[in-house]
XYZ file of C-alpha atoms in Angstrom:
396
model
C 96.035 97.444 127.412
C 95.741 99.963 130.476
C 98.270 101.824 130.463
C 100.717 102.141 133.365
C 99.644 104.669 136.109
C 96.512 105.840 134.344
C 94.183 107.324 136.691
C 90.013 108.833 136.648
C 90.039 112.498 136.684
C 87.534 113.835 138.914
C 85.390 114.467 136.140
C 85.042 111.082 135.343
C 84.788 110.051 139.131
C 81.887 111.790 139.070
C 80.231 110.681 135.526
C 81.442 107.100 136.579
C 79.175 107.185 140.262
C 76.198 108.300 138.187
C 76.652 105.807 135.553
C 76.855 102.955 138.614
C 74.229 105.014 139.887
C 72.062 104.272 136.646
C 72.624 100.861 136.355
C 75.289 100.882 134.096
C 77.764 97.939 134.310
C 81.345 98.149 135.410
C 82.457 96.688 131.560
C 80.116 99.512 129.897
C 81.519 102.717 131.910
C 84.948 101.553 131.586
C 84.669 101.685 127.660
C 83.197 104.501 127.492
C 85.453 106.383 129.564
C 88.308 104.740 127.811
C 86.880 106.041 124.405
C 89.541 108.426 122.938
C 91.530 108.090 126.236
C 95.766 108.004 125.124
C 96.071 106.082 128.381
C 93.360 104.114 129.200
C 92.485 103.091 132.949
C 91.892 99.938 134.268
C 88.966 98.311 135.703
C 90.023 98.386 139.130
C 89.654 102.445 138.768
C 86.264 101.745 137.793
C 85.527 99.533 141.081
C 87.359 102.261 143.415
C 85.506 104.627 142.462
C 81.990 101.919 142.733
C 82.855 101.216 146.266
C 83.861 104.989 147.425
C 80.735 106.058 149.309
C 82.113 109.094 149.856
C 82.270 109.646 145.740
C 80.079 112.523 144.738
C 78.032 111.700 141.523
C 77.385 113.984 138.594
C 74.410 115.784 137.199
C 72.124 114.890 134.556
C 73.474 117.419 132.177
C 77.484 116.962 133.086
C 76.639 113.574 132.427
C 75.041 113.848 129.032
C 77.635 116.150 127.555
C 80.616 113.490 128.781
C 78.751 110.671 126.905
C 78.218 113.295 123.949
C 82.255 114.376 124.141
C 82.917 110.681 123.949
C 81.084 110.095 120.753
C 82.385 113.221 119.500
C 85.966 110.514 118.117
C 86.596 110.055 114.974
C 88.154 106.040 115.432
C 90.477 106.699 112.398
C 91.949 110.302 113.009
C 91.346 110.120 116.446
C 90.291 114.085 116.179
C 87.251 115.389 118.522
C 85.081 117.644 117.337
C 85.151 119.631 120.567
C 88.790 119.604 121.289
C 90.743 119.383 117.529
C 88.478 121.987 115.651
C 90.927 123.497 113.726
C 92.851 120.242 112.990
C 89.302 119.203 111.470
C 88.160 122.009 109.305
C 92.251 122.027 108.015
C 92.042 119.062 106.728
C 88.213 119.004 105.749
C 89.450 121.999 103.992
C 91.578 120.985 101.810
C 89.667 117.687 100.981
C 87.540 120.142 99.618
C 89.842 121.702 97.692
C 90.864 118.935 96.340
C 87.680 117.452 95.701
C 86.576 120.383 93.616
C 89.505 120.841 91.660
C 89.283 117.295 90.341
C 85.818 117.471 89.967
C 84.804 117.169 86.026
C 81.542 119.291 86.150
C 83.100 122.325 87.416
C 85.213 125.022 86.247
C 85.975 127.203 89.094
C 89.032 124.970 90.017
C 92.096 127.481 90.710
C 90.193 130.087 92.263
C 88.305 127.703 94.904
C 91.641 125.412 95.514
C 94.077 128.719 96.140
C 90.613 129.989 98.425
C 90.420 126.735 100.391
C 94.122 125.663 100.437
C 95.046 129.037 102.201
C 91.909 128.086 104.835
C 93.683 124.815 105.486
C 97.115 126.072 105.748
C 95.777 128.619 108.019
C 93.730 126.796 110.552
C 96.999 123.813 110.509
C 99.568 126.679 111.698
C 97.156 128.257 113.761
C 96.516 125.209 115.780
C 100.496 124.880 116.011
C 100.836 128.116 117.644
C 97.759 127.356 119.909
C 99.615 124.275 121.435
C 102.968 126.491 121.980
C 101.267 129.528 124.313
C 100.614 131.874 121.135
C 97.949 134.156 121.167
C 96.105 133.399 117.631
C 93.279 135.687 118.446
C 93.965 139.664 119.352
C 91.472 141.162 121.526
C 89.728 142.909 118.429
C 88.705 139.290 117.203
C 91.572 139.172 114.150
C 93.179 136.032 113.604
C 97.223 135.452 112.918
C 97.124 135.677 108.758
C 99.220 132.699 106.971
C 101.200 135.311 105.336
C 102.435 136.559 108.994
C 102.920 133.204 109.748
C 105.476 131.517 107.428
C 107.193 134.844 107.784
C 107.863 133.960 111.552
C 111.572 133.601 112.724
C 109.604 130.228 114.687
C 107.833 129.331 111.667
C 108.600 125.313 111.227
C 108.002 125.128 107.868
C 110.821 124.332 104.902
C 112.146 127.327 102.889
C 110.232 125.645 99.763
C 107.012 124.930 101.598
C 106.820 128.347 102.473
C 107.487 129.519 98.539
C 104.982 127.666 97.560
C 102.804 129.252 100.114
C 103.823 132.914 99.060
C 102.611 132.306 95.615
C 100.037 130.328 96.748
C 98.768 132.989 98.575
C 99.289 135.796 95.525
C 97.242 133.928 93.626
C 94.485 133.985 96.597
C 94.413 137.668 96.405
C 93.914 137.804 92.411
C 91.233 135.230 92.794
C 89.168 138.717 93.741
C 90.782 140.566 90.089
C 91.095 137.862 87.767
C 89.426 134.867 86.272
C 91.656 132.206 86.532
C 90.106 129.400 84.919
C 92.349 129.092 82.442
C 95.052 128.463 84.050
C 94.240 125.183 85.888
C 97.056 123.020 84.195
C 99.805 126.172 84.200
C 99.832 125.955 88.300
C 98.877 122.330 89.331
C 102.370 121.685 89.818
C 102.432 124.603 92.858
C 98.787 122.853 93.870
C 99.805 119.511 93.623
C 103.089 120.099 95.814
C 100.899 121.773 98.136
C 98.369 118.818 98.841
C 101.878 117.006 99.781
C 103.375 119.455 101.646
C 100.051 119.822 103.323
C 99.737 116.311 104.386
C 103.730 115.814 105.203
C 103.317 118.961 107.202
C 99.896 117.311 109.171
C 101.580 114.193 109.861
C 104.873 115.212 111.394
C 103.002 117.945 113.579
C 100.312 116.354 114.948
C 100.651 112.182 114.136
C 100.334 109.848 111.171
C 96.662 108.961 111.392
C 95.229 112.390 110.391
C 97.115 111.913 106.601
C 94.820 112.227 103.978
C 95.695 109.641 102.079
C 92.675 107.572 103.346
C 90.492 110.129 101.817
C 92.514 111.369 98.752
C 94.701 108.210 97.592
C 96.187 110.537 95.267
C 95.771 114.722 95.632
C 95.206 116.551 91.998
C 95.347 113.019 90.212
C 93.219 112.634 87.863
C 91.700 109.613 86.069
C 93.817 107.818 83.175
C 96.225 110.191 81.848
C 96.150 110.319 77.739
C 100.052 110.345 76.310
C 99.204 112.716 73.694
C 97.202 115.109 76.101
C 100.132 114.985 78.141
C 102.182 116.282 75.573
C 99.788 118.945 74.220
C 98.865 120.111 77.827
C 102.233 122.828 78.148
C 100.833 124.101 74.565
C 97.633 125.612 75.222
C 97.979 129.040 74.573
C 97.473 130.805 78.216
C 96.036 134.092 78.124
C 98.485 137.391 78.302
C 96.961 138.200 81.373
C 97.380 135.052 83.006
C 101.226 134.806 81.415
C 101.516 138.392 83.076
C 100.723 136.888 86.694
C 102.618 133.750 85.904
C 105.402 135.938 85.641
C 104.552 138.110 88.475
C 104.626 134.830 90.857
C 107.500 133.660 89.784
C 109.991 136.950 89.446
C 111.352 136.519 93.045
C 112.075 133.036 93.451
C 115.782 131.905 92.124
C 116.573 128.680 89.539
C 116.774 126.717 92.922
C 113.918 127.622 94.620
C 111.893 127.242 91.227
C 113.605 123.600 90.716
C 112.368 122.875 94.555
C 109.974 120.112 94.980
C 108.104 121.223 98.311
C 107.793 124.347 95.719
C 106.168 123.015 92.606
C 105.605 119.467 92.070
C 107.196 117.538 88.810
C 107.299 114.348 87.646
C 109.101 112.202 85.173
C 106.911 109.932 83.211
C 108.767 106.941 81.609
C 107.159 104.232 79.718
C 107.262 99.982 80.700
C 105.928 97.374 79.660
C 102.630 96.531 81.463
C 99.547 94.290 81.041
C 96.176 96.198 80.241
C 95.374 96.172 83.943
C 98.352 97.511 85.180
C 99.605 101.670 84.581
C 102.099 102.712 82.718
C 102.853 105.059 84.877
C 104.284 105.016 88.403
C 104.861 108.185 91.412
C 107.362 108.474 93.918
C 106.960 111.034 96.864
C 110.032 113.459 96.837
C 111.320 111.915 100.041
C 111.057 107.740 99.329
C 114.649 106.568 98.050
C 113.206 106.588 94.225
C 112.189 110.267 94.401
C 115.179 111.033 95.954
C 117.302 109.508 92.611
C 114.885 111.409 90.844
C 115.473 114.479 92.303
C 119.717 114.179 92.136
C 119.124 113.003 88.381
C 117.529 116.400 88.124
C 119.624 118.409 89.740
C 122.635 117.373 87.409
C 120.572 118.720 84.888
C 120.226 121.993 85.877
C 123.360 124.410 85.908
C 125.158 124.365 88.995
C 125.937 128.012 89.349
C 122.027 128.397 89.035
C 120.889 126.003 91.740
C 123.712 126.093 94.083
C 125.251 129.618 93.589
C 126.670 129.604 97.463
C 129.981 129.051 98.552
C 130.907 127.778 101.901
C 132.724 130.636 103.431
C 129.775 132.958 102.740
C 127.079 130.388 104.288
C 128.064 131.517 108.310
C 126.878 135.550 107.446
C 123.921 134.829 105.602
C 122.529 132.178 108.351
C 123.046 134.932 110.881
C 121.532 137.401 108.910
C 118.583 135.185 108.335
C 118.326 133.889 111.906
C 119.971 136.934 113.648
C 121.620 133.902 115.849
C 124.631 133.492 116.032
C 126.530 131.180 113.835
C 130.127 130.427 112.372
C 132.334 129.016 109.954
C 132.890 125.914 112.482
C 128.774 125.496 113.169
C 128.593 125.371 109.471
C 131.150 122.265 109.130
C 129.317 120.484 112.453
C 126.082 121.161 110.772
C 126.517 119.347 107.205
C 127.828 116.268 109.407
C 124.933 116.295 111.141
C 122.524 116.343 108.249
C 124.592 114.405 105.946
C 124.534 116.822 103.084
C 127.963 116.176 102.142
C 130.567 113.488 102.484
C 133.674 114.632 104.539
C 136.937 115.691 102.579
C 138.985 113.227 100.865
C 136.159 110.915 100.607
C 135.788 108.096 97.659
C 132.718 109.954 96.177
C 132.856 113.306 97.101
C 129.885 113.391 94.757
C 127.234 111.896 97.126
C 125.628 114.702 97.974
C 122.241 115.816 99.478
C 120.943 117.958 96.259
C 118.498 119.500 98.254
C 121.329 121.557 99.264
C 124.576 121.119 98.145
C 126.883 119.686 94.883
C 130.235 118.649 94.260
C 132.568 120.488 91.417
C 135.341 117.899 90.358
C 136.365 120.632 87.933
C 138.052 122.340 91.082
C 137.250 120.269 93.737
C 134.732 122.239 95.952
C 131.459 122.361 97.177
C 128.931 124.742 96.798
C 125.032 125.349 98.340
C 121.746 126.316 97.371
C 119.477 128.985 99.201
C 117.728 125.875 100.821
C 120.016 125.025 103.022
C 120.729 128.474 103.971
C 116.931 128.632 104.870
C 117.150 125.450 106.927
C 119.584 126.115 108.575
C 118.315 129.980 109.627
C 114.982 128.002 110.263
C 116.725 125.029 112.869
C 118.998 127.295 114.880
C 116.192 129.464 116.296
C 115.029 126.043 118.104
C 118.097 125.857 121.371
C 117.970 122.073 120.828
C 118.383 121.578 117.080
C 121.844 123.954 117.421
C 122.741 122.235 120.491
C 122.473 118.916 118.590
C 124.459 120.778 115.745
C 126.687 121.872 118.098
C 127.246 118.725 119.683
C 129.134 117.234 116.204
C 132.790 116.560 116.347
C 134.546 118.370 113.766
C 137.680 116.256 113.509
């Protein structure tokens, strides 16, 4: 369907007279002009511009590289090679990754995944910036680095998205050191979340169609899982120099930012009954209603005082030390209505919680929060409209 107002530019004027010019017909210039166009013209454009006499035509070689652009979609991503480079290699890269890490005949998994994964994560943030006015290249040639980047007051990524990334990237400089073969089943939690936070990430920036769940139906998955390899895969003995780095990725991060999904991803396996053709086993993503449950199930698991260590009065000062934006005690209340991480006081279930970020104590009848919703909210309220939408909440 045309869509409404849609009009030639003066490029395609000018390929469109030639094309005429050539013989083509009217039907045959208008699809190929339409070909990767977001709003496609009509065919009385094409007509206007076949009766303009006045209506310069194009070269040869203007000509040739328009039909060449054209052909340059990909009909399921929609990407062009000549305009969506980076979007391209970011996700070709980390098909790749993924590709060789589940690859049976070779062994240099965690090296080339960590090596390709921070190429990927790179070239997705860089094209980001691109499309907001930042300069990606400096005039000596050196590109914006990922570790600069999810350090970035404007950086849009989650709090755990960009742990994951930190280690993700310590491991990319060890890759150099170390061999790290070893430890391919020690980390594939951190790579596994990473392939999702890679493709959530893709999707919300730039549109559904580039996920990569055409190409990789499941990231890291691996044929049939055994039950008793399962069980004897945390037993391997790992190396003491890999245990050392283990250690060394981990020693920053707190119970909650370990426990963090978009961090390292974990699942619980539980057995049904099922025909021979059907799997045992079944995966959620951490955002669909059943991960979700998951997720709270876990988190009343885990030590409160670990996970959510924050109390409410002491959320305003370390948002505005984070953000170095202003923020109070009142933004605070206006923001958990507006993201729903709590119920309001005197509520049935004071319980129903987000546990992303918060948890109820009925022992004293408080709340408490977890360093990710102190990053999200230092994250949102450098962007004027998400704190004018907090804002915007009615306390009472």
């Amino acid at each position: 369907m045309a869509g409404k107002g849609a009009t030639l530019t003066a490029q395609e004027k000018r390929v469109t007279k030639a094309l005429l010019n050539k013989g083509w017909t009217s039907q045959d210039v208008q699809a190929l002009v339409n070909s990767g166009r977001k709003a496609t013209v009509n065919f009385g454009r094409i007509s206007g511009v076949k009766k303009d006499a006045a209506q310069g035509a194009a070269a040869d070689a203007e000509v040739d590289f328009f039909k060449l652009y054209k052909q340059a979609y990909d009909p399921q991503t929609g990407l062009n090679r000549y305009d969506d480079e980076k979007l391209i290699r970011a996700r070709e890269a980390m098909i790749l990754a993924v590709q060789i890490f589940n690859s049976a005949a070779l062994k240099f998994k965690t090296e080339v995944f960590c090596v390709l994964a921070n190429i990927a994560w790179t070239y997705l943030l860089h094209e980001y910036y691109h499309r907001r006015g930042v300069m990606i290249v400096d005039p000596d040639g050196n590109s914006l680095l990922l570790g600069y980047m999810i350090e970035r007051q404007d950086c849009p990524l989650t709090g755990g998205i960009r742990d994951n990334l930190r280690v993700m990237k310590k491991l990319r400089d060890k890759v150099e050191h170390l061999l790290l073969g070893k430890a391919d089943i020690q980390w594939m939690p951190l790579f596994q979340a990473c392939c999702l936070n890679f493709d959530k990430t893709l999707c919300e920036m730039f549109g559904s169609r580039l996920t990569l769940s055409h190409d990789l139906s499941f990231a890291l998955q691996f044929a049939r899982l055994n039950i008793e390899q399962a069980s004897m895969a945390n037993q391997y003995d790992i190396p003491e120099h890999i245990a050392a780095l283990d250690a060394y990725l981990m020693e920053e991060l707190t119970a909650g930012q370990l426990t963090n999904l978009e961090f390292q991803f974990k699942v619980i396996y539980t057995l049904d009954v099922a025909s021979k053709s059907k799997a045992h086993f079944q995966f959620f993503k951490p955002d669909s209603a059943e991960g979700k449950e998951i997720h709270n199930v876990l988190g009343y698991l885990k030590a409160a005082d670990e996970m959510y260590p924050i109390k409410a009065g002491k959320i305003p000062a370390l948002v505005r030390e984070k953000s170095e934006v202003q923020f109070t005690g009142n933004d605070h209340i206006k923001a958990w209505r507006h993201y729903k991480v709590r119920p309001n006081s005197k509520a049935a279930n004071p319980e129903n919680t987000n546990k992303d970020f918060c948890i109820y104590h009925p022992a004293h009848g408080d709340y408490t929060y977890s360093q990710a919703w102190v990053d999200k909210l230092a994250g949102d309220i450098v962007d004027p409209l998400k704190l004018a939408a907090i804002r915007a909440v009615k306390v009472w």
